[in-house]
PDB file of C-alpha atoms in Angstrom:
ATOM      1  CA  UNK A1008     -37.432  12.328  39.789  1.00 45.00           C
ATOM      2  CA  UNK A1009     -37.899   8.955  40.087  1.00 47.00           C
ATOM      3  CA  UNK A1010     -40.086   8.506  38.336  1.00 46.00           C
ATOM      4  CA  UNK A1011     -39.340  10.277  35.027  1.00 44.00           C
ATOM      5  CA  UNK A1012     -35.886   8.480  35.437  1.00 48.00           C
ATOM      6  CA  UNK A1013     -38.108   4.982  35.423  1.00 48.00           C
ATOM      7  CA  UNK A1014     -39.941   6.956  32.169  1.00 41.00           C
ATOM      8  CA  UNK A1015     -36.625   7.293  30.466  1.00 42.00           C
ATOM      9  CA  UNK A1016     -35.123   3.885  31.083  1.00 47.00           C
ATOM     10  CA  UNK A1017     -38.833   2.541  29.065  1.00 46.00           C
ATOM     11  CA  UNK A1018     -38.506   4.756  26.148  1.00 41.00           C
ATOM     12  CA  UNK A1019     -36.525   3.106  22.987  1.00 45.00           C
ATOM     13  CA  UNK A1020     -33.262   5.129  22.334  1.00 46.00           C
ATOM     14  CA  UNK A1021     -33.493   7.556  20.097  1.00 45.00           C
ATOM     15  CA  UNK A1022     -30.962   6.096  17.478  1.00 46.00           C
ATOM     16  CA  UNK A1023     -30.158   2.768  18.533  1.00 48.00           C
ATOM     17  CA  UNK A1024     -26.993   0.880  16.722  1.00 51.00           C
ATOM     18  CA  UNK A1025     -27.964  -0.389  13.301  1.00 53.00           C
ATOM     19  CA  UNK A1026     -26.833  -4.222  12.025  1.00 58.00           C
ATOM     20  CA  UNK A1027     -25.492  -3.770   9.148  1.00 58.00           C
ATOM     21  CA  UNK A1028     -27.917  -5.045   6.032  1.00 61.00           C
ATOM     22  CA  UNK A1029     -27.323  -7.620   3.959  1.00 66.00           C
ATOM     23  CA  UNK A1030     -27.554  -7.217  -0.265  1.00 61.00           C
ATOM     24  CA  UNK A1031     -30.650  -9.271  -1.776  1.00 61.00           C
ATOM     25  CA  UNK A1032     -29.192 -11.693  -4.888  1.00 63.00           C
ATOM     26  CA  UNK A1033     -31.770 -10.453  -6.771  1.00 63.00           C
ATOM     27  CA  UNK A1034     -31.953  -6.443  -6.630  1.00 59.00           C
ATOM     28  CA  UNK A1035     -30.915  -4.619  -9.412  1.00 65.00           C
ATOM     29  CA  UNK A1036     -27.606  -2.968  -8.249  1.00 72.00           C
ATOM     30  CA  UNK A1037     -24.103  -3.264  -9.281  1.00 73.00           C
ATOM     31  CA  UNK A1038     -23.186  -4.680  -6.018  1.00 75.00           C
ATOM     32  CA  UNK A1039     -26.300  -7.435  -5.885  1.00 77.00           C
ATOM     33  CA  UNK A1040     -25.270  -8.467  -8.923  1.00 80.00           C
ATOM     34  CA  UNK A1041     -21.677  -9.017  -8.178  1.00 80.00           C
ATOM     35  CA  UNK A1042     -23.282 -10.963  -5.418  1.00 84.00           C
ATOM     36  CA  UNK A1043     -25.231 -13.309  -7.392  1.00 85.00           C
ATOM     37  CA  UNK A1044     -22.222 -14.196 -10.169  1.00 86.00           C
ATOM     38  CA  UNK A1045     -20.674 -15.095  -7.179  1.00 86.00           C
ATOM     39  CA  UNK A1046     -23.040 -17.271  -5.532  1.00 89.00           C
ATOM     40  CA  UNK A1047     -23.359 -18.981  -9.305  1.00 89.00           C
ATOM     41  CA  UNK A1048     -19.535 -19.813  -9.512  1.00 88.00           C
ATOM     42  CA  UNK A1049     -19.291 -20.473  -6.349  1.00 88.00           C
ATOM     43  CA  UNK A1050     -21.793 -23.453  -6.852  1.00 90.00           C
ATOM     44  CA  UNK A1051     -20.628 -24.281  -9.720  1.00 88.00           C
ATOM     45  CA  UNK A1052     -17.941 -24.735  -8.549  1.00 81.00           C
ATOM     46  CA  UNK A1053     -19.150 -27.135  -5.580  1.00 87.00           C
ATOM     47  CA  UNK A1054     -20.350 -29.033  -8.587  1.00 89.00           C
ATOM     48  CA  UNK A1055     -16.945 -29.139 -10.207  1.00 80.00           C
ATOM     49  CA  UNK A1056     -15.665 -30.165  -6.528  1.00 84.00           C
ATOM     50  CA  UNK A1057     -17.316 -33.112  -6.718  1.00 88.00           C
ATOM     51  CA  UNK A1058     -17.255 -33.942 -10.520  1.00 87.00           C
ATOM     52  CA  UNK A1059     -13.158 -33.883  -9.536  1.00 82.00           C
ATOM     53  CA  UNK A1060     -13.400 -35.948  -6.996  1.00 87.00           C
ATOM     54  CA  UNK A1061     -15.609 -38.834  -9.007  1.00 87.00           C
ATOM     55  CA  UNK A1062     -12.963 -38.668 -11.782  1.00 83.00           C
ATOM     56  CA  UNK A1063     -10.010 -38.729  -9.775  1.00 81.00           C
ATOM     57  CA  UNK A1064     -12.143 -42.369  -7.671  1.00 83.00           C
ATOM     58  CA  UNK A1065     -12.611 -43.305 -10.718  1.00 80.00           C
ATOM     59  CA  UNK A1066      -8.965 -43.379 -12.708  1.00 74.00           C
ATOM     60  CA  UNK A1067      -7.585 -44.629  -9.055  1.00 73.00           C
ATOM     61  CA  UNK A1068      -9.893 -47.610  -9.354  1.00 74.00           C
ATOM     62  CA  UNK A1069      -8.576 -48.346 -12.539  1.00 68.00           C
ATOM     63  CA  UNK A1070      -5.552 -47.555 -11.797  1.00 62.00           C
ATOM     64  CA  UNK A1071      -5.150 -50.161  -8.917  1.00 57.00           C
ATOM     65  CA  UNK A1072      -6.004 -52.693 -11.526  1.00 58.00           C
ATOM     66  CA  UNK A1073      -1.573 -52.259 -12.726  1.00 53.00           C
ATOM     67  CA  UNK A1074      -0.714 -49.997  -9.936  1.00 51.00           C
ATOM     68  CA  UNK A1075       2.412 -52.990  -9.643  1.00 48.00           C
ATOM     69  CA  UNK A1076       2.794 -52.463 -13.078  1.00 45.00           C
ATOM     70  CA  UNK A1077       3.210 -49.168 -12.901  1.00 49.00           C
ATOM     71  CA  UNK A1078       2.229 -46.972  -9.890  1.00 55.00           C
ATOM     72  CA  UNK A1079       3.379 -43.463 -11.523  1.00 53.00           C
ATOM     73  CA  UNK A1080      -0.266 -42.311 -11.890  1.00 61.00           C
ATOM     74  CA  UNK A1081      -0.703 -42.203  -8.223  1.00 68.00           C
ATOM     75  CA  UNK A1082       0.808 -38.878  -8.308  1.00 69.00           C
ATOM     76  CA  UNK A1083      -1.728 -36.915 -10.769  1.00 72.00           C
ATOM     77  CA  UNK A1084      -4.909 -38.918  -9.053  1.00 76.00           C
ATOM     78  CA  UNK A1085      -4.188 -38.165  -6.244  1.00 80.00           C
ATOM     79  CA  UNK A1086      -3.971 -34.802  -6.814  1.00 77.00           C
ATOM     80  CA  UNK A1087      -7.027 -34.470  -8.558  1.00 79.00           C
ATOM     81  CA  UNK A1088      -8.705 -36.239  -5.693  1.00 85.00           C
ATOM     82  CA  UNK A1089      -7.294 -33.688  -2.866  1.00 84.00           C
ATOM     83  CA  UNK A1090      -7.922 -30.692  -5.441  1.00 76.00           C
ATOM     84  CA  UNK A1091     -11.484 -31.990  -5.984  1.00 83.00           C
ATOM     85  CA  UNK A1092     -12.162 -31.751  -2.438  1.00 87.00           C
ATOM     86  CA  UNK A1093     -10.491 -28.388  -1.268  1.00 79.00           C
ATOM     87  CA  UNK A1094     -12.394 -27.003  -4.423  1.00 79.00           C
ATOM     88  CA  UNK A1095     -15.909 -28.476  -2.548  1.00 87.00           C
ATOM     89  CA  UNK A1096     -15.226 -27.240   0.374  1.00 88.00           C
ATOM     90  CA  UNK A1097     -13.562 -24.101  -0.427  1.00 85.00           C
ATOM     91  CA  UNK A1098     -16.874 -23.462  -2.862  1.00 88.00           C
ATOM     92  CA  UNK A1099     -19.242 -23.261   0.547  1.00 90.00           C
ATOM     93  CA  UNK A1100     -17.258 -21.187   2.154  1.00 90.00           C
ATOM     94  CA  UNK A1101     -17.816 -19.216  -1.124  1.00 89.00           C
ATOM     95  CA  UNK A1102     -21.698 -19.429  -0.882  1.00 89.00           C
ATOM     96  CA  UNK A1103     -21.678 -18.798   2.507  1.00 90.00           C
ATOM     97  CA  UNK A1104     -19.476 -15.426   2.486  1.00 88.00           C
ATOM     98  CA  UNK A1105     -21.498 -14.329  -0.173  1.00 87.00           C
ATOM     99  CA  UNK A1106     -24.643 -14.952   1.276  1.00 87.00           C
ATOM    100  CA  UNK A1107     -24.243 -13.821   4.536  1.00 86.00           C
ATOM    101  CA  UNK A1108     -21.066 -11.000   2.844  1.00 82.00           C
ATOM    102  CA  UNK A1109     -18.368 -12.594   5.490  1.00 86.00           C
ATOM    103  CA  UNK A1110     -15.205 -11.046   4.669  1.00 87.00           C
ATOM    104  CA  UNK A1111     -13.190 -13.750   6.780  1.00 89.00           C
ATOM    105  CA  UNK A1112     -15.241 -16.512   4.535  1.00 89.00           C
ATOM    106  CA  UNK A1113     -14.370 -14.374   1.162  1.00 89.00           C
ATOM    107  CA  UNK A1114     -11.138 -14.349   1.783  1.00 90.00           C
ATOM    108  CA  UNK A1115     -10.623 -18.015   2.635  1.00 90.00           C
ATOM    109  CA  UNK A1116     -12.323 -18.524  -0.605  1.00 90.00           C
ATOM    110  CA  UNK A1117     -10.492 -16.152  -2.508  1.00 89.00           C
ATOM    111  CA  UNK A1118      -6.894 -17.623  -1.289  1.00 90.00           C
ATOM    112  CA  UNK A1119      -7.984 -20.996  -1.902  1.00 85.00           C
ATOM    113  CA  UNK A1120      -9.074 -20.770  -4.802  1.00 84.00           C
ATOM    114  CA  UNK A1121      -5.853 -19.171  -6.116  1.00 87.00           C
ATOM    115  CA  UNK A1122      -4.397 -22.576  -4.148  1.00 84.00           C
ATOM    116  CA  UNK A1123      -6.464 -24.410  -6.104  1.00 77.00           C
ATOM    117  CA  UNK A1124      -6.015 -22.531  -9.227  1.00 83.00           C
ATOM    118  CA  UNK A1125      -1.771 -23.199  -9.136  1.00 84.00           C
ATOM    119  CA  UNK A1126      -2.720 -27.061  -7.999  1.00 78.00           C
ATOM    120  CA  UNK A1127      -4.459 -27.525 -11.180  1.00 76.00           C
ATOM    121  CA  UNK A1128      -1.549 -25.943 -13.362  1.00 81.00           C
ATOM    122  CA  UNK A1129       0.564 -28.406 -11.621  1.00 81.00           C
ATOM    123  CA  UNK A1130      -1.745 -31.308 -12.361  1.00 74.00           C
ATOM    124  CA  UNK A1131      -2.131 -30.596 -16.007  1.00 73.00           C
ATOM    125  CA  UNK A1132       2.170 -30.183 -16.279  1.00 77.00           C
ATOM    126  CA  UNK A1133       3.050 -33.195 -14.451  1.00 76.00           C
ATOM    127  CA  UNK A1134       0.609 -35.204 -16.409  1.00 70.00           C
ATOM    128  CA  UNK A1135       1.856 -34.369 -19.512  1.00 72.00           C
ATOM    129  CA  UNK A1136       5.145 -34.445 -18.219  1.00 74.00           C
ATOM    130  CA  UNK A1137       5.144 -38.168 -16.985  1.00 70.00           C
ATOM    131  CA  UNK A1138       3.309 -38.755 -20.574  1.00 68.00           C
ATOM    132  CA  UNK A1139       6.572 -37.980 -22.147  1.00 68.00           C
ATOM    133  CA  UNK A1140       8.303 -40.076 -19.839  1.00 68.00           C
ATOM    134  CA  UNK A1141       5.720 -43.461 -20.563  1.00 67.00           C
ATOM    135  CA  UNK A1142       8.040 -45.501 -23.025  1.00 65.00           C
ATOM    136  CA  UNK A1143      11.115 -45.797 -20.480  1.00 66.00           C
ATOM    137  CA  UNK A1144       8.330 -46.282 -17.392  1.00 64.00           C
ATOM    138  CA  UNK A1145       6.440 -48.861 -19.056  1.00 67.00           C
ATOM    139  CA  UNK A1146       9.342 -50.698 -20.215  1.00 65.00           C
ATOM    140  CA  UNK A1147      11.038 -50.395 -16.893  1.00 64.00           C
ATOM    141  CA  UNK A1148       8.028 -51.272 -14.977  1.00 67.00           C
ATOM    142  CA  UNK A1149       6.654 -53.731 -16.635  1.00 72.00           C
ATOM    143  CA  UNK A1150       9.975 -56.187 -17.117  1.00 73.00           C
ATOM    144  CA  UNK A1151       9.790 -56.019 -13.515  1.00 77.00           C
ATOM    145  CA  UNK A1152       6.524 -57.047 -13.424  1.00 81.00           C
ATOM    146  CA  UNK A1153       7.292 -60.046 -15.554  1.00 83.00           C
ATOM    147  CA  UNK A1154       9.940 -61.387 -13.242  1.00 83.00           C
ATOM    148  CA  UNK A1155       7.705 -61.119 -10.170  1.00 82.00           C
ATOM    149  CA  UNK A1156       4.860 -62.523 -11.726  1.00 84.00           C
ATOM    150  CA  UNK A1157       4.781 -65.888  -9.833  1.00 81.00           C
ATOM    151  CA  UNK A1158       6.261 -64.280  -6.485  1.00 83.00           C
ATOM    152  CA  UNK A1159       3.332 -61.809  -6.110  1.00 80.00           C
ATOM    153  CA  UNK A1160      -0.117 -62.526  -6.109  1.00 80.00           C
ATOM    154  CA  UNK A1161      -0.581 -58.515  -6.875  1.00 78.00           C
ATOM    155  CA  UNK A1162       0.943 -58.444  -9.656  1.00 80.00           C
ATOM    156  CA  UNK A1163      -0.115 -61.447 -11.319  1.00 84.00           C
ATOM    157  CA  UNK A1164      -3.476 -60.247 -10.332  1.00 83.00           C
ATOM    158  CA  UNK A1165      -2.461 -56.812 -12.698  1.00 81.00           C
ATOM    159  CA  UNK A1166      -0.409 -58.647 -15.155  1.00 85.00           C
ATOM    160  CA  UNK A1167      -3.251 -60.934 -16.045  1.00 85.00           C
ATOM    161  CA  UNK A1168      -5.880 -58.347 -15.856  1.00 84.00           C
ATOM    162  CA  UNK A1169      -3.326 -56.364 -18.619  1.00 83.00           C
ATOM    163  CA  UNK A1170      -3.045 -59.387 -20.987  1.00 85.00           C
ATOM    164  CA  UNK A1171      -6.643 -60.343 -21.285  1.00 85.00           C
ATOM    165  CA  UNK A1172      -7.998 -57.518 -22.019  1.00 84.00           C
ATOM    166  CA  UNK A1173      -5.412 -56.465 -24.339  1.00 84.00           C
ATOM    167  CA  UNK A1174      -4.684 -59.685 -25.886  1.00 86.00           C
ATOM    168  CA  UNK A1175      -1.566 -59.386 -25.159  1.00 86.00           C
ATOM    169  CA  UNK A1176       1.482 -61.595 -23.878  1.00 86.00           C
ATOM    170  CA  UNK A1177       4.841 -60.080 -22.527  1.00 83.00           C
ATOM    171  CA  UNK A1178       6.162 -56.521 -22.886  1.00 81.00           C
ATOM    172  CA  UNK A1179       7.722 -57.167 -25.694  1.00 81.00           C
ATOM    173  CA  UNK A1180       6.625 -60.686 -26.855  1.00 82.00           C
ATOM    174  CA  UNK A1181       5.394 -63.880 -25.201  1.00 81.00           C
ATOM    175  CA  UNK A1182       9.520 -64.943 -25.062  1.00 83.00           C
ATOM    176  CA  UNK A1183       9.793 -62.503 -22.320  1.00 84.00           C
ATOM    177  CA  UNK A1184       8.829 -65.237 -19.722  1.00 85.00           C
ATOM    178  CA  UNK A1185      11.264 -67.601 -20.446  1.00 81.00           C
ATOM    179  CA  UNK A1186      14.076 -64.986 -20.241  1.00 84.00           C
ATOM    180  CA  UNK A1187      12.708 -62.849 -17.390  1.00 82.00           C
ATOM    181  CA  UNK A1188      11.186 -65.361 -15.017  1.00 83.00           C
ATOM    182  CA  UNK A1189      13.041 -68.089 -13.927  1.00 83.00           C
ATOM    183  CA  UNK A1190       9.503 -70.683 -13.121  1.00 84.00           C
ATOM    184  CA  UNK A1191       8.855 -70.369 -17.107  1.00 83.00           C
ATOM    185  CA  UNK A1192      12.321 -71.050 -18.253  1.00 83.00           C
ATOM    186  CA  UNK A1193      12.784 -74.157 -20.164  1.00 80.00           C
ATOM    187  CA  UNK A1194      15.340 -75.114 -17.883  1.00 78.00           C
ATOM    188  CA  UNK A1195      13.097 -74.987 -14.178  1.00 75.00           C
ATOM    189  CA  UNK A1196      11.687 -78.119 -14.655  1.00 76.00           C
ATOM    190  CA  UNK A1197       8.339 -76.421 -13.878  1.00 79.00           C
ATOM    191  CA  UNK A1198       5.208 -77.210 -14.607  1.00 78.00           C
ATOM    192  CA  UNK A1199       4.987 -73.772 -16.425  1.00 78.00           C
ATOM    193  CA  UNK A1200       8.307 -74.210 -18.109  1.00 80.00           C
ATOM    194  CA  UNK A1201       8.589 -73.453 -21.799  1.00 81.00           C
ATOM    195  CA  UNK A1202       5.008 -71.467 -21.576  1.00 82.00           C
ATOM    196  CA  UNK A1203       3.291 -68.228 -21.055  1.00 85.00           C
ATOM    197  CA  UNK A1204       0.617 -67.619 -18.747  1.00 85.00           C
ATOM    198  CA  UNK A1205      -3.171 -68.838 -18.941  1.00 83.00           C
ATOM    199  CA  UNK A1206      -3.943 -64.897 -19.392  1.00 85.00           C
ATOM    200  CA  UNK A1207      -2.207 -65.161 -22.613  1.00 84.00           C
ATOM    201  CA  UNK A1208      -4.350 -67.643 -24.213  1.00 85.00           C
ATOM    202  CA  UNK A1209      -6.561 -66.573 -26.852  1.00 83.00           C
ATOM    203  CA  UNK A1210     -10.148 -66.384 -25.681  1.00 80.00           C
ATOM    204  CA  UNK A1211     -12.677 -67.347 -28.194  1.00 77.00           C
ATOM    205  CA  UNK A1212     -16.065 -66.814 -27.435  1.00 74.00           C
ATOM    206  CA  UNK A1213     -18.192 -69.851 -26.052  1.00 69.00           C
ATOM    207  CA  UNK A1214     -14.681 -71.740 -25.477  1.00 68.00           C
ATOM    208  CA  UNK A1215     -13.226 -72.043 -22.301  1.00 72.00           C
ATOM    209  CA  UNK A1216      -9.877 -71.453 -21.596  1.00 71.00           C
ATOM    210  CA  UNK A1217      -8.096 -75.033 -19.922  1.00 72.00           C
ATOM    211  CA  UNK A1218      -5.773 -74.254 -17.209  1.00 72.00           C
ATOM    212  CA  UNK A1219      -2.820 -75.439 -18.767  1.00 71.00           C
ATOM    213  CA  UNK A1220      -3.202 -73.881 -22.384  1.00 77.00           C
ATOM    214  CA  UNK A1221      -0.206 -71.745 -21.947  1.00 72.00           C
ATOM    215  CA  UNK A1222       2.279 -74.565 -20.925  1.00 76.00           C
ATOM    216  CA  UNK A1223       4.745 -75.840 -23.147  1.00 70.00           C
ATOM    217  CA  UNK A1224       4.206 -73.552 -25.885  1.00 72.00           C
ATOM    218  CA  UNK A1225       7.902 -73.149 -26.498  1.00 64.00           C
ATOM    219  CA  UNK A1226       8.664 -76.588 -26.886  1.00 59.00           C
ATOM    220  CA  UNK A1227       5.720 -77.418 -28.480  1.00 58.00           C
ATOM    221  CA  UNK A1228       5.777 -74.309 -31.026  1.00 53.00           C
ATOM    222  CA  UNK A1229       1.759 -74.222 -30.420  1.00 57.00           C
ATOM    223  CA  UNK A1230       1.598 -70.591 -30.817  1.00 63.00           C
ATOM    224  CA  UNK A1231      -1.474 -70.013 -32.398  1.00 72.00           C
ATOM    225  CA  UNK A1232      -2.859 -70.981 -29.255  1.00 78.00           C
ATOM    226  CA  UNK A1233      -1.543 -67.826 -27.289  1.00 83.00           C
ATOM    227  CA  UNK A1234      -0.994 -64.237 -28.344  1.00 82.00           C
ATOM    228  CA  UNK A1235       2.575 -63.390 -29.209  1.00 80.00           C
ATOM    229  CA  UNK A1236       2.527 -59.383 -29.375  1.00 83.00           C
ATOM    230  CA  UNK A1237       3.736 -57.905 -26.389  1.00 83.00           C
ATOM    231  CA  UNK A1238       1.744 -55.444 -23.921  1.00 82.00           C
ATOM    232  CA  UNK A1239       3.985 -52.158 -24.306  1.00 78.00           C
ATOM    233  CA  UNK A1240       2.308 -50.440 -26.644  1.00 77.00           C
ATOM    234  CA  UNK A1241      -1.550 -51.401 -25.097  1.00 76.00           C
ATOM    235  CA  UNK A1242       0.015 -50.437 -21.321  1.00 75.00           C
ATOM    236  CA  UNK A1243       1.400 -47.000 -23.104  1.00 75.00           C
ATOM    237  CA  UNK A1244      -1.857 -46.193 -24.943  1.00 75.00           C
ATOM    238  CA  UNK A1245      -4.114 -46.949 -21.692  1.00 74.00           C
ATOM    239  CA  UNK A1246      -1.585 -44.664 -19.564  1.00 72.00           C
ATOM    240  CA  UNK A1247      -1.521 -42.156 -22.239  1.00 74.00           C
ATOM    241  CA  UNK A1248      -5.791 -41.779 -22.321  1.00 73.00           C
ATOM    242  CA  UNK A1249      -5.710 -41.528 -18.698  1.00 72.00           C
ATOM    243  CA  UNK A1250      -3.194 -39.213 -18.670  1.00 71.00           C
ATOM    244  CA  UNK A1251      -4.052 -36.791 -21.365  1.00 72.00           C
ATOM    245  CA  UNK A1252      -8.168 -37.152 -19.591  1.00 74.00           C
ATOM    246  CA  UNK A1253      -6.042 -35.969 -15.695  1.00 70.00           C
ATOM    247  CA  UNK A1254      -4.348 -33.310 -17.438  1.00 72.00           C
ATOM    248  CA  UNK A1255      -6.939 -31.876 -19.669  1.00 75.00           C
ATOM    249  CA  UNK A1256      -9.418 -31.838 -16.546  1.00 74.00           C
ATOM    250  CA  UNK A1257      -6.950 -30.428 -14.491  1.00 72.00           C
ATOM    251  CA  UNK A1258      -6.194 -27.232 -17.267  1.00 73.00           C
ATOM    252  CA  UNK A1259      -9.358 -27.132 -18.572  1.00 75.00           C
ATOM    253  CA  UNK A1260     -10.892 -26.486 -15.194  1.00 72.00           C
ATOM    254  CA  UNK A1261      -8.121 -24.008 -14.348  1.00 76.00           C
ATOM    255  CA  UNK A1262      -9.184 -21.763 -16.275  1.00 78.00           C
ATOM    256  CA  UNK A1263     -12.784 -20.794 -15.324  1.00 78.00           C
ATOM    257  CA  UNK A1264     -10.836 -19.863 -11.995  1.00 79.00           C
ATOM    258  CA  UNK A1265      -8.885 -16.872 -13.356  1.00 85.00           C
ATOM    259  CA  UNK A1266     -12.708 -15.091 -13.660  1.00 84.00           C
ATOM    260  CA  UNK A1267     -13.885 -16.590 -10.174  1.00 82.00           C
ATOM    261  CA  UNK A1268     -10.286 -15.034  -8.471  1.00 87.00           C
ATOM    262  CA  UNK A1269     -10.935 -11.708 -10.058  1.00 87.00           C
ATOM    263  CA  UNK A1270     -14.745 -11.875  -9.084  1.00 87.00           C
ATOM    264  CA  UNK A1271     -13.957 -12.634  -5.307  1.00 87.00           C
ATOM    265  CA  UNK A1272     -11.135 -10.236  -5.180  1.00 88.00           C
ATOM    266  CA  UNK A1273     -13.934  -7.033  -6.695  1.00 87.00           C
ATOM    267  CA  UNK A1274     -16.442  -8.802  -4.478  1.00 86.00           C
ATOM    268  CA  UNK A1275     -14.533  -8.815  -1.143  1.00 86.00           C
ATOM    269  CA  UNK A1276     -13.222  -5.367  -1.878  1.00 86.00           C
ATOM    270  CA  UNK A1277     -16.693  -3.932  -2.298  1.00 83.00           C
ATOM    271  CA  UNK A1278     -17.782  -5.722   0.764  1.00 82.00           C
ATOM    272  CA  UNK A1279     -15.244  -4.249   3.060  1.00 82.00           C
ATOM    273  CA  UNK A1280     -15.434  -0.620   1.288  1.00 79.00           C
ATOM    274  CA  UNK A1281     -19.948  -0.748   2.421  1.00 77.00           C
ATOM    275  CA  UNK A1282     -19.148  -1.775   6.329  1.00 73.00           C
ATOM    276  CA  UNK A1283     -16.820   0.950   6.256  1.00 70.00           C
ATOM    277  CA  UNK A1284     -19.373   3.222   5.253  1.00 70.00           C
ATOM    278  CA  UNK A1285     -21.951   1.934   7.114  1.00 63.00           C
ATOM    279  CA  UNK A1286     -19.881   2.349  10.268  1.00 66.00           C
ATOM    280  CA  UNK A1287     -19.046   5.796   9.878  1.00 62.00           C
ATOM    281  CA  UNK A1288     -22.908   6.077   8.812  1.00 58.00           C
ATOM    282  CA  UNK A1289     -23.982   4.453  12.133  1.00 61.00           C
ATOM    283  CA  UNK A1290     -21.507   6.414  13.865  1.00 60.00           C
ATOM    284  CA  UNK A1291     -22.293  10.061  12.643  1.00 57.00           C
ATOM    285  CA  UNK A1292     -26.125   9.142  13.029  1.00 59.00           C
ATOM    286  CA  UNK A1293     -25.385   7.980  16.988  1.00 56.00           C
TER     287      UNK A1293
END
């Protein structure tokens, strides 16, 4: 007895549990290839992830350049930024559920990406949203800029930055500095009274710029010397491309997602619907 029970305990069992198989990318099923559009958006979109997330450095390092002058495209960048990484992240989960068919990892990625999917709308409307708002922001903005311009080394820094490469002087005109900041009024007995900043100088090529060129322009009526438009309309136009590139990202990538949702959602459903079977397989074979 003792020994056929020893006998017994060596033999395999005669139907032992079953792991349940994994779906090859590459087989030519329905399923399989529901797997492998998957595993192609879902790399995309790690692609687009990080594409997102370059952009959205890249308009913030600009951006820092007038953030004093205007710090209203924080919002949209930022977003873009945040967006750009939930989508790379969200898209290995996505290559990693499919792969290995996790439900728990599908449907991270599926709610996620419908997350990600309503961010974007919201990127794209409160770009174009704050572009219809530019004019009063700009103006707002940037007179306050103007009378700050000696007090803050920031904003100098952004001010000057604008007017050079703009040729510009002002927000509305070079004037603005003698009514706006009290160190360039005619009346402060400054050295800078009656002038404009050296960033307003006109910059001709192989000349350089003397440190005083801006002073005394007023008084002197030297204003061929200096440019006299104002920066409103360059600050609105520079704004406005930036804009119009966050929110046409933003909604252009959006889109693509309404076909990866529907995919995940067919996907996950199918995915769920085989370990069913397979468990009431593995169970009426045991």
């Amino acid at each position: 007895m003792a020994g056929s029970e020893g006998m017994q305990k060596m033999l395999p069992e005669t139907h032992p549990k079953r792991k349940h198989p994994l779906h090859p990318l590459c087989a030519r099923t329905a399923f399989s290839c529901n797997k492998l559009f998957l595993f192609i958006y879902a790399l995309l979109f790690l692609f687009v992830g990080i594409i997102l997330i370059a952009i959205g450095v890249l308009v913030e390092f600009h951006r820092d350049r007038i953030e004093p002058v205007n710090n209203r495209l924080a919002v949209p960048t930022a977003l873009l930024i945040v967006v750009g990484l939930l989508i790379a992240i969200n898209a290995l989960c996505g290559m990693i559920g499919t792969i290995m068919e996790k439900p728990l990892l599908l449907k991270i990625f599926l709610v996620v990406t419908v997350i990600c999917f309503l961010a974007q709308i919201a990127i794209g409307i409160i770009a174009f949203i704050y572009r219809e708002q530019l004019p009063y922001l700009v103006s707002s903005h940037f007179q306050f800029a103007i009378k700050g311009y000696t007090k803050d080394k920031d904003i100098q820094v952004a001010v000057d930055w604008l007017q050079t490469r703009y040729k510009c002087c002002g927000f509305s005109s070079y004037a603005d500095y003698q009514k706006e900041n009290d160190e360039f009024k005619c009346s402060s007995g400054t050295p800078q009274a009656c002038g404009v900043p050296k960033s307003c100088c006109i910059q001709r090529e192989g000349v350089i710029v003397p440190e005083g060129c801006g002073y005394d322009v007023a008084l002197n009526a030297t204003y061929d010397m200096i440019n006299t438009e104002g920066c409103t309309d360059a600050l609105i136009q520079w704004l406005m491309e930036h804009l119009d590139l966050v929110g046409a990202i933003a909604l252009g990538f959006a889109i693509p997602q309404i076909f990866g949702i529907l995919l995940s959602y067919y996907f996950l459903r199918k995915v769920k619907e085989y370990r069913v079977w397979f468990r009431v397989d593995n169970n009426f074979r045991t």
